[in-house]
Amino acid sequence: MLQQLVNGLSLGALYALIAVGYTVVYGIIQLINFAHGEIFMIGAFGALTVWLLVPSGTTSVWMLPLMLIGGMIASVGVALLMERFAYRPLRNAPRLAPLITAIGVSIFLQEFVRLFYGDIPGFPDSKRAIPFPQIDYVTGPAFTIGGITIQRAALFTMAALIVCSALLYVFINRTRLGRAMQATSQDPDTARLMGINVDRIIMVAFTVGAALAAVAGLCYGLRYTNVDFRIGFLAGLKAFTAAVLGGIGNVAGAVVGGLVLGVIEAMATFIPGQFGGSAWKDVWAFVILILVLVFRPQGLLGARVVDRA
C-alpha cells in the first residue's frame, strides 16, 4: 500500500507540473489549451536535442541544467509562437473557435515532430520511441527506505514540483508581473485602464506554463527512459483532468489535483476482481473525476482566477 502511494505521488507530481501550465493560461484568458500536452512533448525533445548536440554524449550531472534550459527554450518558443499566431487573432471570437484551433495545433505539433525531427542529420528516427539519456545521480539504482523502493527519477520529479511550486508562489504573489497577472485574470478591461499591457501578461502566462511543461518533459524522459511524438496527448489529457479535478484556474488546485489523480491511478491496482489492476487505472481516474464534478462542480479546491499559488 505504501509503495503504491509513493508511486502515485511521483506520478501525480508529473501530472501536476503539466496541469499548472493549463491552469495558469486558463486563469488569464479562460482558454483550454489542448495543445499544452504537445508543449510538454516539445520540452522533452528539446532536452534530448541538447544531449544529442554534445559530441561526447556524456551523462554527467552537469548536463541536467543544460538539458533543462534547452527544453525550456524549445517549449517557450513554440508556446509564444502558438499564442501569437494561433490564439491572439481569435481572442474575441466565439469560444469554440480557439478550442478547435488548439486541437488543430496539437495535431500539427505531433506531426511536425514525427515527420521532421528524424530528418535532421545525426538525429534518431522520430517515428519510434527514442532512448532518453539517463543522467548520473538523478537516475540509477533505486533507494530503499523502510521496505519502500523509490526511483531516483521519481524523487527528482517530486523535488522539481516542490521547487517549481515555491517559485511560482513567489512570482505570483511577490512580483509586479505576478500582481499584474492577478489583475488581468480578474478583469482584463480594468487592467488595461490601469496601464497594464494585457498582451504582455498573456505572453508571460504562456511562458510560465511552457517552462513548467518543459520541466515535466525532462522528468518524463528520466522516469520512462524514452520519448516519442505521442507522449503529449495522454499526458496532456491527464493534466487537464488534474486541473479540473483540483479546480480549473486554481494553481494550488492543479497541484492537488495532479497528486490526487496519480494516487488514484496507483491505488487502482488494489481494486479486486475484473475491474481492478493497471488496465483499469485510467477508467477509475475518470470515474472519480465525474463523481467530483457531479457533487462539487468547482473542483476540490474551487475554480477561480489565478490569484495565488
PDB file of C-alpha atoms in Angstrom:
ATOM      1  CA  MET A   1       0.000   0.000   0.000  1.00  0.00           C
ATOM      2  CA  LEU A   2       2.714   2.497   0.984  1.00  0.00           C
ATOM      3  CA  GLN A   3       4.732   1.521  -2.068  1.00  0.00           C
ATOM      4  CA  GLN A   4       1.809   2.311  -4.357  1.00  0.00           C
ATOM      5  CA  LEU A   5       1.175   5.568  -2.507  1.00  0.00           C
ATOM      6  CA  VAL A   6       4.742   6.679  -3.202  1.00  0.00           C
ATOM      7  CA  ASN A   7       4.420   5.588  -6.824  1.00  0.00           C
ATOM      8  CA  GLY A   8       1.166   7.523  -7.117  1.00  0.00           C
ATOM      9  CA  LEU A   9       2.640  10.697  -5.629  1.00  0.00           C
ATOM     10  CA  SER A  10       5.585  10.616  -8.026  1.00  0.00           C
ATOM     11  CA  LEU A  11       3.248  10.092 -10.989  1.00  0.00           C
ATOM     12  CA  GLY A  12       0.938  12.807  -9.670  1.00  0.00           C
ATOM     13  CA  ALA A  13       3.877  15.220  -9.410  1.00  0.00           C
ATOM     14  CA  LEU A  14       4.419  14.795 -13.148  1.00  0.00           C
ATOM     15  CA  TYR A  15       0.741  15.457 -13.858  1.00  0.00           C
ATOM     16  CA  ALA A  16       0.791  18.478 -11.554  1.00  0.00           C
ATOM     17  CA  LEU A  17       3.728  20.126 -13.332  1.00  0.00           C
ATOM     18  CA  ILE A  18       1.821  19.974 -16.614  1.00  0.00           C
ATOM     19  CA  ALA A  19      -1.540  20.858 -15.031  1.00  0.00           C
ATOM     20  CA  VAL A  20      -0.228  24.103 -13.549  1.00  0.00           C
ATOM     21  CA  GLY A  21       0.562  25.295 -17.069  1.00  0.00           C
ATOM     22  CA  TYR A  22      -3.005  24.517 -18.134  1.00  0.00           C
ATOM     23  CA  THR A  23      -4.499  26.357 -15.206  1.00  0.00           C
ATOM     24  CA  VAL A  24      -2.276  29.461 -15.428  1.00  0.00           C
ATOM     25  CA  VAL A  25      -3.260  30.047 -19.058  1.00  0.00           C
ATOM     26  CA  TYR A  26      -6.928  29.341 -18.320  1.00  0.00           C
ATOM     27  CA  GLY A  27      -6.869  31.676 -15.328  1.00  0.00           C
ATOM     28  CA  ILE A  28      -5.712  34.560 -17.520  1.00  0.00           C
ATOM     29  CA  ILE A  29      -7.714  34.165 -20.750  1.00  0.00           C
ATOM     30  CA  GLN A  30     -10.177  31.309 -19.996  1.00  0.00           C
ATOM     31  CA  LEU A  31      -8.664  29.206 -22.799  1.00  0.00           C
ATOM     32  CA  ILE A  32      -8.481  25.410 -22.600  1.00  0.00           C
ATOM     33  CA  ASN A  33      -5.176  24.979 -24.400  1.00  0.00           C
ATOM     34  CA  PHE A  34      -5.396  21.388 -25.615  1.00  0.00           C
ATOM     35  CA  ALA A  35      -2.027  21.826 -27.322  1.00  0.00           C
ATOM     36  CA  HIS A  36      -0.337  22.155 -23.932  1.00  0.00           C
ATOM     37  CA  GLY A  37       0.421  18.431 -23.910  1.00  0.00           C
ATOM     38  CA  GLU A  38       2.449  18.921 -27.084  1.00  0.00           C
ATOM     39  CA  ILE A  39       4.340  21.785 -25.416  1.00  0.00           C
ATOM     40  CA  PHE A  40       5.317  19.187 -22.794  1.00  0.00           C
ATOM     41  CA  MET A  41       6.413  16.837 -25.602  1.00  0.00           C
ATOM     42  CA  ILE A  42       8.432  19.617 -27.277  1.00  0.00           C
ATOM     43  CA  GLY A  43      10.172  20.245 -23.949  1.00  0.00           C
ATOM     44  CA  ALA A  44      11.219  16.598 -23.722  1.00  0.00           C
ATOM     45  CA  PHE A  45      12.553  16.686 -27.289  1.00  0.00           C
ATOM     46  CA  GLY A  46      14.326  19.983 -26.610  1.00  0.00           C
ATOM     47  CA  ALA A  47      16.149  18.438 -23.663  1.00  0.00           C
ATOM     48  CA  LEU A  48      17.004  15.379 -25.760  1.00  0.00           C
ATOM     49  CA  THR A  49      18.320  17.622 -28.572  1.00  0.00           C
ATOM     50  CA  VAL A  50      20.755  19.368 -26.236  1.00  0.00           C
ATOM     51  CA  TRP A  51      22.188  16.000 -25.203  1.00  0.00           C
ATOM     52  CA  LEU A  52      22.454  14.862 -28.833  1.00  0.00           C
ATOM     53  CA  LEU A  53      24.365  18.031 -29.748  1.00  0.00           C
ATOM     54  CA  VAL A  54      27.054  17.371 -27.132  1.00  0.00           C
ATOM     55  CA  PRO A  55      29.769  15.448 -29.012  1.00  0.00           C
ATOM     56  CA  SER A  56      30.838  13.279 -26.084  1.00  0.00           C
ATOM     57  CA  GLY A  57      27.320  12.053 -25.282  1.00  0.00           C
ATOM     58  CA  THR A  58      28.115  12.360 -21.591  1.00  0.00           C
ATOM     59  CA  THR A  59      25.617  11.528 -18.865  1.00  0.00           C
ATOM     60  CA  SER A  60      27.362  13.651 -16.224  1.00  0.00           C
ATOM     61  CA  VAL A  61      25.082  15.558 -13.898  1.00  0.00           C
ATOM     62  CA  TRP A  62      26.259  18.891 -15.331  1.00  0.00           C
ATOM     63  CA  MET A  63      24.233  18.044 -18.443  1.00  0.00           C
ATOM     64  CA  LEU A  64      20.993  18.284 -16.456  1.00  0.00           C
ATOM     65  CA  PRO A  65      20.749  22.113 -16.291  1.00  0.00           C
ATOM     66  CA  LEU A  66      21.773  22.380 -19.951  1.00  0.00           C
ATOM     67  CA  MET A  67      19.063  19.925 -20.969  1.00  0.00           C
ATOM     68  CA  LEU A  68      16.543  21.768 -18.810  1.00  0.00           C
ATOM     69  CA  ILE A  69      17.417  25.119 -20.390  1.00  0.00           C
ATOM     70  CA  GLY A  70      17.225  23.589 -23.867  1.00  0.00           C
ATOM     71  CA  GLY A  71      13.825  22.097 -23.123  1.00  0.00           C
ATOM     72  CA  MET A  72      12.544  25.414 -21.767  1.00  0.00           C
ATOM     73  CA  ILE A  73      13.778  27.358 -24.792  1.00  0.00           C
ATOM     74  CA  ALA A  74      12.036  24.918 -27.136  1.00  0.00           C
ATOM     75  CA  SER A  75       8.777  24.842 -25.159  1.00  0.00           C
ATOM     76  CA  VAL A  76       8.581  28.578 -24.511  1.00  0.00           C
ATOM     77  CA  GLY A  77       9.462  29.423 -28.120  1.00  0.00           C
ATOM     78  CA  VAL A  78       6.743  27.175 -29.513  1.00  0.00           C
ATOM     79  CA  ALA A  79       4.209  28.380 -26.919  1.00  0.00           C
ATOM     80  CA  LEU A  80       4.820  32.048 -27.746  1.00  0.00           C
ATOM     81  CA  LEU A  81       4.530  31.404 -31.485  1.00  0.00           C
ATOM     82  CA  MET A  82       1.328  29.480 -30.826  1.00  0.00           C
ATOM     83  CA  GLU A  83      -0.124  32.312 -28.750  1.00  0.00           C
ATOM     84  CA  ARG A  84       0.843  34.997 -31.266  1.00  0.00           C
ATOM     85  CA  PHE A  85      -0.292  33.360 -34.490  1.00  0.00           C
ATOM     86  CA  ALA A  86      -2.947  30.828 -33.463  1.00  0.00           C
ATOM     87  CA  TYR A  87      -4.728  32.233 -30.385  1.00  0.00           C
ATOM     88  CA  ARG A  88      -4.335  36.004 -30.397  1.00  0.00           C
ATOM     89  CA  PRO A  89      -6.249  36.536 -33.677  1.00  0.00           C
ATOM     90  CA  LEU A  90      -9.148  34.554 -32.148  1.00  0.00           C
ATOM     91  CA  ARG A  91      -9.195  36.258 -28.770  1.00  0.00           C
ATOM     92  CA  ASN A  92     -12.570  37.924 -29.403  1.00  0.00           C
ATOM     93  CA  ALA A  93     -14.005  35.062 -31.448  1.00  0.00           C
ATOM     94  CA  PRO A  94     -16.640  32.624 -30.137  1.00  0.00           C
ATOM     95  CA  ARG A  95     -15.096  30.217 -27.613  1.00  0.00           C
ATOM     96  CA  LEU A  96     -15.473  27.237 -29.902  1.00  0.00           C
ATOM     97  CA  ALA A  97     -13.015  28.743 -32.412  1.00  0.00           C
ATOM     98  CA  PRO A  98      -9.895  28.802 -30.177  1.00  0.00           C
ATOM     99  CA  LEU A  99     -10.838  25.387 -28.788  1.00  0.00           C
ATOM    100  CA  ILE A 100     -10.869  23.829 -32.268  1.00  0.00           C
ATOM    101  CA  THR A 101      -7.699  25.743 -33.109  1.00  0.00           C
ATOM    102  CA  ALA A 102      -5.982  24.270 -30.039  1.00  0.00           C
ATOM    103  CA  ILE A 103      -6.843  20.753 -31.181  1.00  0.00           C
ATOM    104  CA  GLY A 104      -5.502  21.584 -34.645  1.00  0.00           C
ATOM    105  CA  VAL A 105      -2.263  22.980 -33.209  1.00  0.00           C
ATOM    106  CA  SER A 106      -1.902  19.827 -31.096  1.00  0.00           C
ATOM    107  CA  ILE A 107      -2.126  17.577 -34.163  1.00  0.00           C
ATOM    108  CA  PHE A 108       0.191  19.860 -36.149  1.00  0.00           C
ATOM    109  CA  LEU A 109       2.934  19.750 -33.495  1.00  0.00           C
ATOM    110  CA  GLN A 110       2.717  15.975 -33.211  1.00  0.00           C
ATOM    111  CA  GLU A 111       3.022  15.511 -36.947  1.00  0.00           C
ATOM    112  CA  PHE A 112       5.756  18.120 -37.267  1.00  0.00           C
ATOM    113  CA  VAL A 113       7.967  16.272 -34.785  1.00  0.00           C
ATOM    114  CA  ARG A 114       7.101  12.895 -36.299  1.00  0.00           C
ATOM    115  CA  LEU A 115       7.906  13.935 -39.854  1.00  0.00           C
ATOM    116  CA  PHE A 116      10.864  16.274 -39.452  1.00  0.00           C
ATOM    117  CA  TYR A 117      12.801  15.589 -36.239  1.00  0.00           C
ATOM    118  CA  GLY A 118      14.380  12.400 -37.577  1.00  0.00           C
ATOM    119  CA  ASP A 119      15.357  14.134 -40.842  1.00  0.00           C
ATOM    120  CA  ILE A 120      17.922  16.289 -39.034  1.00  0.00           C
ATOM    121  CA  PRO A 121      21.380  14.780 -39.734  1.00  0.00           C
ATOM    122  CA  GLY A 122      22.595  12.723 -36.787  1.00  0.00           C
ATOM    123  CA  PHE A 123      19.216  12.667 -35.053  1.00  0.00           C
ATOM    124  CA  PRO A 124      17.302   9.424 -34.371  1.00  0.00           C
ATOM    125  CA  ASP A 125      14.158   8.347 -36.188  1.00  0.00           C
ATOM    126  CA  SER A 126      11.262  10.191 -34.575  1.00  0.00           C
ATOM    127  CA  LYS A 127       8.657   7.721 -35.802  1.00  0.00           C
ATOM    128  CA  ARG A 128       9.543   5.321 -32.977  1.00  0.00           C
ATOM    129  CA  ALA A 129      10.472   5.579 -29.308  1.00  0.00           C
ATOM    130  CA  ILE A 130      13.827   7.319 -28.772  1.00  0.00           C
ATOM    131  CA  PRO A 131      16.004   6.341 -25.770  1.00  0.00           C
ATOM    132  CA  PHE A 132      16.347   9.253 -23.359  1.00  0.00           C
ATOM    133  CA  PRO A 133      19.744   9.844 -21.690  1.00  0.00           C
ATOM    134  CA  GLN A 134      19.922   8.710 -18.096  1.00  0.00           C
ATOM    135  CA  ILE A 135      21.820  11.272 -16.039  1.00  0.00           C
ATOM    136  CA  ASP A 136      24.239  10.278 -13.285  1.00  0.00           C
ATOM    137  CA  TYR A 137      22.885  10.568  -9.732  1.00  0.00           C
ATOM    138  CA  VAL A 138      19.437  11.625 -10.986  1.00  0.00           C
ATOM    139  CA  THR A 139      18.806   8.147 -12.383  1.00  0.00           C
ATOM    140  CA  GLY A 140      20.292   4.802 -11.449  1.00  0.00           C
ATOM    141  CA  PRO A 141      19.722   2.259  -8.661  1.00  0.00           C
ATOM    142  CA  ALA A 142      16.608   2.984  -6.612  1.00  0.00           C
ATOM    143  CA  PHE A 143      16.641   3.873  -2.927  1.00  0.00           C
ATOM    144  CA  THR A 144      15.035   1.518  -0.433  1.00  0.00           C
ATOM    145  CA  ILE A 145      13.725   3.134   2.745  1.00  0.00           C
ATOM    146  CA  GLY A 146      11.798   1.015   5.240  1.00  0.00           C
ATOM    147  CA  GLY A 147      10.957  -1.542   2.585  1.00  0.00           C
ATOM    148  CA  ILE A 148       9.682   1.134   0.164  1.00  0.00           C
ATOM    149  CA  THR A 149      11.504   1.441  -3.148  1.00  0.00           C
ATOM    150  CA  ILE A 150      11.812   4.944  -4.542  1.00  0.00           C
ATOM    151  CA  GLN A 151      13.215   5.541  -8.004  1.00  0.00           C
ATOM    152  CA  ARG A 152      15.711   8.381  -8.242  1.00  0.00           C
ATOM    153  CA  ALA A 153      13.842   9.913 -11.170  1.00  0.00           C
ATOM    154  CA  ALA A 154      10.670   9.868  -9.051  1.00  0.00           C
ATOM    155  CA  LEU A 155      12.453  11.776  -6.289  1.00  0.00           C
ATOM    156  CA  PHE A 156      13.699  14.267  -8.841  1.00  0.00           C
ATOM    157  CA  THR A 157      10.161  14.757 -10.159  1.00  0.00           C
ATOM    158  CA  MET A 158       8.724  15.385  -6.689  1.00  0.00           C
ATOM    159  CA  ALA A 159      11.585  17.751  -5.832  1.00  0.00           C
ATOM    160  CA  ALA A 160      11.014  19.600  -9.112  1.00  0.00           C
ATOM    161  CA  LEU A 161       7.325  20.043  -8.255  1.00  0.00           C
ATOM    162  CA  ILE A 162       8.155  21.452  -4.815  1.00  0.00           C
ATOM    163  CA  VAL A 163      10.752  23.884  -6.180  1.00  0.00           C
ATOM    164  CA  CYS A 164       8.587  24.997  -9.115  1.00  0.00           C
ATOM    165  CA  SER A 165       5.529  25.467  -6.894  1.00  0.00           C
ATOM    166  CA  ALA A 166       7.536  27.596  -4.458  1.00  0.00           C
ATOM    167  CA  LEU A 167       8.998  29.722  -7.247  1.00  0.00           C
ATOM    168  CA  LEU A 168       5.571  30.158  -8.822  1.00  0.00           C
ATOM    169  CA  TYR A 169       4.088  31.232  -5.475  1.00  0.00           C
ATOM    170  CA  VAL A 170       6.782  33.876  -5.074  1.00  0.00           C
ATOM    171  CA  PHE A 171       6.377  35.023  -8.670  1.00  0.00           C
ATOM    172  CA  ILE A 172       2.597  35.413  -8.494  1.00  0.00           C
ATOM    173  CA  ASN A 173       2.448  36.978  -5.045  1.00  0.00           C
ATOM    174  CA  ARG A 174       5.704  38.932  -4.707  1.00  0.00           C
ATOM    175  CA  THR A 175       6.476  40.416  -8.126  1.00  0.00           C
ATOM    176  CA  ARG A 176       4.950  43.197 -10.217  1.00  0.00           C
ATOM    177  CA  LEU A 177       4.339  40.827 -13.121  1.00  0.00           C
ATOM    178  CA  GLY A 178       2.609  38.410 -10.788  1.00  0.00           C
ATOM    179  CA  ARG A 179       0.310  41.106  -9.439  1.00  0.00           C
ATOM    180  CA  ALA A 180      -0.394  42.230 -12.990  1.00  0.00           C
ATOM    181  CA  MET A 181      -1.358  38.629 -13.809  1.00  0.00           C
ATOM    182  CA  GLN A 182      -3.789  38.646 -10.881  1.00  0.00           C
ATOM    183  CA  ALA A 183      -5.336  41.903 -12.057  1.00  0.00           C
ATOM    184  CA  THR A 184      -5.620  40.672 -15.641  1.00  0.00           C
ATOM    185  CA  SER A 185      -7.245  37.418 -14.625  1.00  0.00           C
ATOM    186  CA  GLN A 186      -9.835  39.253 -12.529  1.00  0.00           C
ATOM    187  CA  ASP A 187     -10.758  41.973 -15.058  1.00  0.00           C
ATOM    188  CA  PRO A 188      -8.650  42.475 -18.209  1.00  0.00           C
ATOM    189  CA  ASP A 189     -10.524  45.629 -19.280  1.00  0.00           C
ATOM    190  CA  THR A 190      -9.907  47.359 -15.958  1.00  0.00           C
ATOM    191  CA  ALA A 191      -6.314  46.146 -16.028  1.00  0.00           C
ATOM    192  CA  ARG A 192      -5.846  47.914 -19.388  1.00  0.00           C
ATOM    193  CA  LEU A 193      -7.242  51.134 -17.928  1.00  0.00           C
ATOM    194  CA  MET A 194      -4.677  50.867 -15.131  1.00  0.00           C
ATOM    195  CA  GLY A 195      -1.839  50.747 -17.656  1.00  0.00           C
ATOM    196  CA  ILE A 196      -1.225  47.005 -17.709  1.00  0.00           C
ATOM    197  CA  ASN A 197      -0.162  45.584 -21.057  1.00  0.00           C
ATOM    198  CA  VAL A 198      -2.600  42.675 -21.247  1.00  0.00           C
ATOM    199  CA  ASP A 199      -0.972  41.146 -24.328  1.00  0.00           C
ATOM    200  CA  ARG A 200       2.333  41.050 -22.492  1.00  0.00           C
ATOM    201  CA  ILE A 201       0.741  39.421 -19.453  1.00  0.00           C
ATOM    202  CA  ILE A 202      -0.841  36.736 -21.609  1.00  0.00           C
ATOM    203  CA  MET A 203       2.571  36.021 -23.114  1.00  0.00           C
ATOM    204  CA  VAL A 204       4.001  35.741 -19.601  1.00  0.00           C
ATOM    205  CA  ALA A 205       1.278  33.220 -18.720  1.00  0.00           C
ATOM    206  CA  PHE A 206       2.151  31.113 -21.767  1.00  0.00           C
ATOM    207  CA  THR A 207       5.843  31.394 -20.893  1.00  0.00           C
ATOM    208  CA  VAL A 208       5.319  30.218 -17.317  1.00  0.00           C
ATOM    209  CA  GLY A 209       3.111  27.332 -18.391  1.00  0.00           C
ATOM    210  CA  ALA A 210       5.537  26.247 -21.116  1.00  0.00           C
ATOM    211  CA  ALA A 211       8.539  26.401 -18.773  1.00  0.00           C
ATOM    212  CA  LEU A 212       6.780  24.135 -16.272  1.00  0.00           C
ATOM    213  CA  ALA A 213       5.808  21.778 -19.096  1.00  0.00           C
ATOM    214  CA  ALA A 214       9.474  21.607 -20.127  1.00  0.00           C
ATOM    215  CA  VAL A 215      10.444  20.605 -16.585  1.00  0.00           C
ATOM    216  CA  ALA A 216       7.800  17.893 -16.758  1.00  0.00           C
ATOM    217  CA  GLY A 217       9.121  16.760 -20.155  1.00  0.00           C
ATOM    218  CA  LEU A 218      12.613  16.305 -18.729  1.00  0.00           C
ATOM    219  CA  CYS A 219      11.192  14.439 -15.735  1.00  0.00           C
ATOM    220  CA  TYR A 220       9.198  12.171 -18.050  1.00  0.00           C
ATOM    221  CA  GLY A 221      12.254  11.232 -20.093  1.00  0.00           C
ATOM    222  CA  LEU A 222      14.294  10.459 -16.988  1.00  0.00           C
ATOM    223  CA  ARG A 223      11.464   8.414 -15.475  1.00  0.00           C
ATOM    224  CA  TYR A 224      10.363   6.392 -18.508  1.00  0.00           C
ATOM    225  CA  THR A 225      13.768   6.262 -20.303  1.00  0.00           C
ATOM    226  CA  ASN A 226      12.373   7.071 -23.771  1.00  0.00           C
ATOM    227  CA  VAL A 227      10.241   9.652 -25.558  1.00  0.00           C
ATOM    228  CA  ASP A 228       8.207   9.780 -28.753  1.00  0.00           C
ATOM    229  CA  PHE A 229       5.972  12.261 -30.558  1.00  0.00           C
ATOM    230  CA  ARG A 230       2.796  10.834 -28.964  1.00  0.00           C
ATOM    231  CA  ILE A 231       3.651  11.306 -25.284  1.00  0.00           C
ATOM    232  CA  GLY A 232       1.954  14.696 -25.108  1.00  0.00           C
ATOM    233  CA  PHE A 233      -1.566  13.551 -25.946  1.00  0.00           C
ATOM    234  CA  LEU A 234      -2.319  11.283 -22.985  1.00  0.00           C
ATOM    235  CA  ALA A 235      -0.168  13.246 -20.543  1.00  0.00           C
ATOM    236  CA  GLY A 236      -1.928  16.458 -21.573  1.00  0.00           C
ATOM    237  CA  LEU A 237      -5.334  14.850 -21.173  1.00  0.00           C
ATOM    238  CA  LYS A 238      -4.401  13.620 -17.690  1.00  0.00           C
ATOM    239  CA  ALA A 239      -3.031  17.032 -16.750  1.00  0.00           C
ATOM    240  CA  PHE A 240      -6.233  18.716 -17.920  1.00  0.00           C
ATOM    241  CA  THR A 241      -8.174  16.193 -15.825  1.00  0.00           C
ATOM    242  CA  ALA A 242      -5.974  17.067 -12.835  1.00  0.00           C
ATOM    243  CA  ALA A 243      -6.578  20.794 -13.349  1.00  0.00           C
ATOM    244  CA  VAL A 244     -10.359  20.281 -13.477  1.00  0.00           C
ATOM    245  CA  LEU A 245     -10.238  17.903 -10.511  1.00  0.00           C
ATOM    246  CA  GLY A 246      -8.446  20.446  -8.338  1.00  0.00           C
ATOM    247  CA  GLY A 247     -10.361  23.456  -9.680  1.00  0.00           C
ATOM    248  CA  ILE A 248      -9.592  24.944 -13.088  1.00  0.00           C
ATOM    249  CA  GLY A 249      -7.836  28.301 -12.762  1.00  0.00           C
ATOM    250  CA  ASN A 250      -6.608  27.458  -9.274  1.00  0.00           C
ATOM    251  CA  VAL A 251      -2.831  26.928  -9.186  1.00  0.00           C
ATOM    252  CA  ALA A 252      -2.871  25.118  -5.847  1.00  0.00           C
ATOM    253  CA  GLY A 253      -5.807  23.085  -7.107  1.00  0.00           C
ATOM    254  CA  ALA A 254      -3.772  21.930 -10.122  1.00  0.00           C
ATOM    255  CA  VAL A 255      -1.038  20.649  -7.802  1.00  0.00           C
ATOM    256  CA  VAL A 256      -3.514  18.891  -5.518  1.00  0.00           C
ATOM    257  CA  GLY A 257      -5.485  17.532  -8.473  1.00  0.00           C
ATOM    258  CA  GLY A 258      -2.343  16.111 -10.054  1.00  0.00           C
ATOM    259  CA  LEU A 259      -1.266  14.374  -6.851  1.00  0.00           C
ATOM    260  CA  VAL A 260      -4.767  13.001  -6.226  1.00  0.00           C
ATOM    261  CA  LEU A 261      -5.037  11.722  -9.790  1.00  0.00           C
ATOM    262  CA  GLY A 262      -1.679   9.980  -9.543  1.00  0.00           C
ATOM    263  CA  VAL A 263      -2.622   8.302  -6.262  1.00  0.00           C
ATOM    264  CA  ILE A 264      -5.984   7.167  -7.681  1.00  0.00           C
ATOM    265  CA  GLU A 265      -4.257   5.522 -10.646  1.00  0.00           C
ATOM    266  CA  ALA A 266      -1.709   3.827  -8.415  1.00  0.00           C
ATOM    267  CA  MET A 267      -4.331   2.560  -5.972  1.00  0.00           C
ATOM    268  CA  ALA A 268      -6.477   1.112  -8.772  1.00  0.00           C
ATOM    269  CA  THR A 269      -4.249  -1.960  -8.639  1.00  0.00           C
ATOM    270  CA  PHE A 270      -5.780  -2.851  -5.247  1.00  0.00           C
ATOM    271  CA  ILE A 271      -9.346  -2.987  -6.536  1.00  0.00           C
ATOM    272  CA  PRO A 272     -10.313  -6.678  -6.568  1.00  0.00           C
ATOM    273  CA  GLY A 273     -11.946  -8.521  -9.442  1.00  0.00           C
ATOM    274  CA  GLN A 274     -12.047  -7.818 -13.142  1.00  0.00           C
ATOM    275  CA  PHE A 275     -12.416  -4.051 -12.666  1.00  0.00           C
ATOM    276  CA  GLY A 276      -9.086  -3.649 -10.884  1.00  0.00           C
ATOM    277  CA  GLY A 277      -5.460  -3.659 -11.987  1.00  0.00           C
ATOM    278  CA  SER A 278      -3.348  -1.308 -14.031  1.00  0.00           C
ATOM    279  CA  ALA A 279      -5.510  -1.811 -17.136  1.00  0.00           C
ATOM    280  CA  TRP A 280      -8.370  -0.023 -15.345  1.00  0.00           C
ATOM    281  CA  LYS A 281      -6.390   2.837 -13.801  1.00  0.00           C
ATOM    282  CA  ASP A 282      -7.464   5.357 -16.439  1.00  0.00           C
ATOM    283  CA  VAL A 283     -11.102   4.308 -16.105  1.00  0.00           C
ATOM    284  CA  TRP A 284     -11.107   4.796 -12.330  1.00  0.00           C
ATOM    285  CA  ALA A 285      -9.342   8.125 -12.654  1.00  0.00           C
ATOM    286  CA  PHE A 286     -12.125   9.475 -14.868  1.00  0.00           C
ATOM    287  CA  VAL A 287     -14.838   7.860 -12.710  1.00  0.00           C
ATOM    288  CA  ILE A 288     -13.520   9.797  -9.707  1.00  0.00           C
ATOM    289  CA  LEU A 289     -13.370  12.968 -11.807  1.00  0.00           C
ATOM    290  CA  ILE A 290     -17.001  12.560 -12.857  1.00  0.00           C
ATOM    291  CA  LEU A 291     -18.085  11.991  -9.251  1.00  0.00           C
ATOM    292  CA  VAL A 292     -16.206  15.084  -8.090  1.00  0.00           C
ATOM    293  CA  LEU A 293     -17.767  17.200 -10.845  1.00  0.00           C
ATOM    294  CA  VAL A 294     -21.247  15.898 -10.050  1.00  0.00           C
ATOM    295  CA  PHE A 295     -21.046  16.669  -6.328  1.00  0.00           C
ATOM    296  CA  ARG A 296     -18.543  19.559  -6.429  1.00  0.00           C
ATOM    297  CA  PRO A 297     -18.513  21.103  -9.926  1.00  0.00           C
ATOM    298  CA  GLN A 298     -15.944  23.739  -8.950  1.00  0.00           C
ATOM    299  CA  GLY A 299     -13.323  21.083  -8.146  1.00  0.00           C
ATOM    300  CA  LEU A 300     -11.684  20.046  -4.888  1.00  0.00           C
ATOM    301  CA  LEU A 301     -10.251  23.477  -4.014  1.00  0.00           C
ATOM    302  CA  GLY A 302     -12.658  25.575  -6.085  1.00  0.00           C
ATOM    303  CA  ALA A 303     -12.289  27.071  -9.551  1.00  0.00           C
ATOM    304  CA  ARG A 304     -11.142  30.660  -9.599  1.00  0.00           C
ATOM    305  CA  VAL A 305      -8.844  33.100 -11.322  1.00  0.00           C
ATOM    306  CA  VAL A 306      -5.091  32.971 -10.790  1.00  0.00           C
ATOM    307  CA  ASP A 307      -4.847  34.844  -7.519  1.00  0.00           C
ATOM    308  CA  ARG A 308      -2.417  32.746  -5.563  1.00  0.00           C
ATOM    309  CA  ALA A 309      -0.223  29.682  -5.931  1.00  0.00           C
TER     310      ALA A 309
END
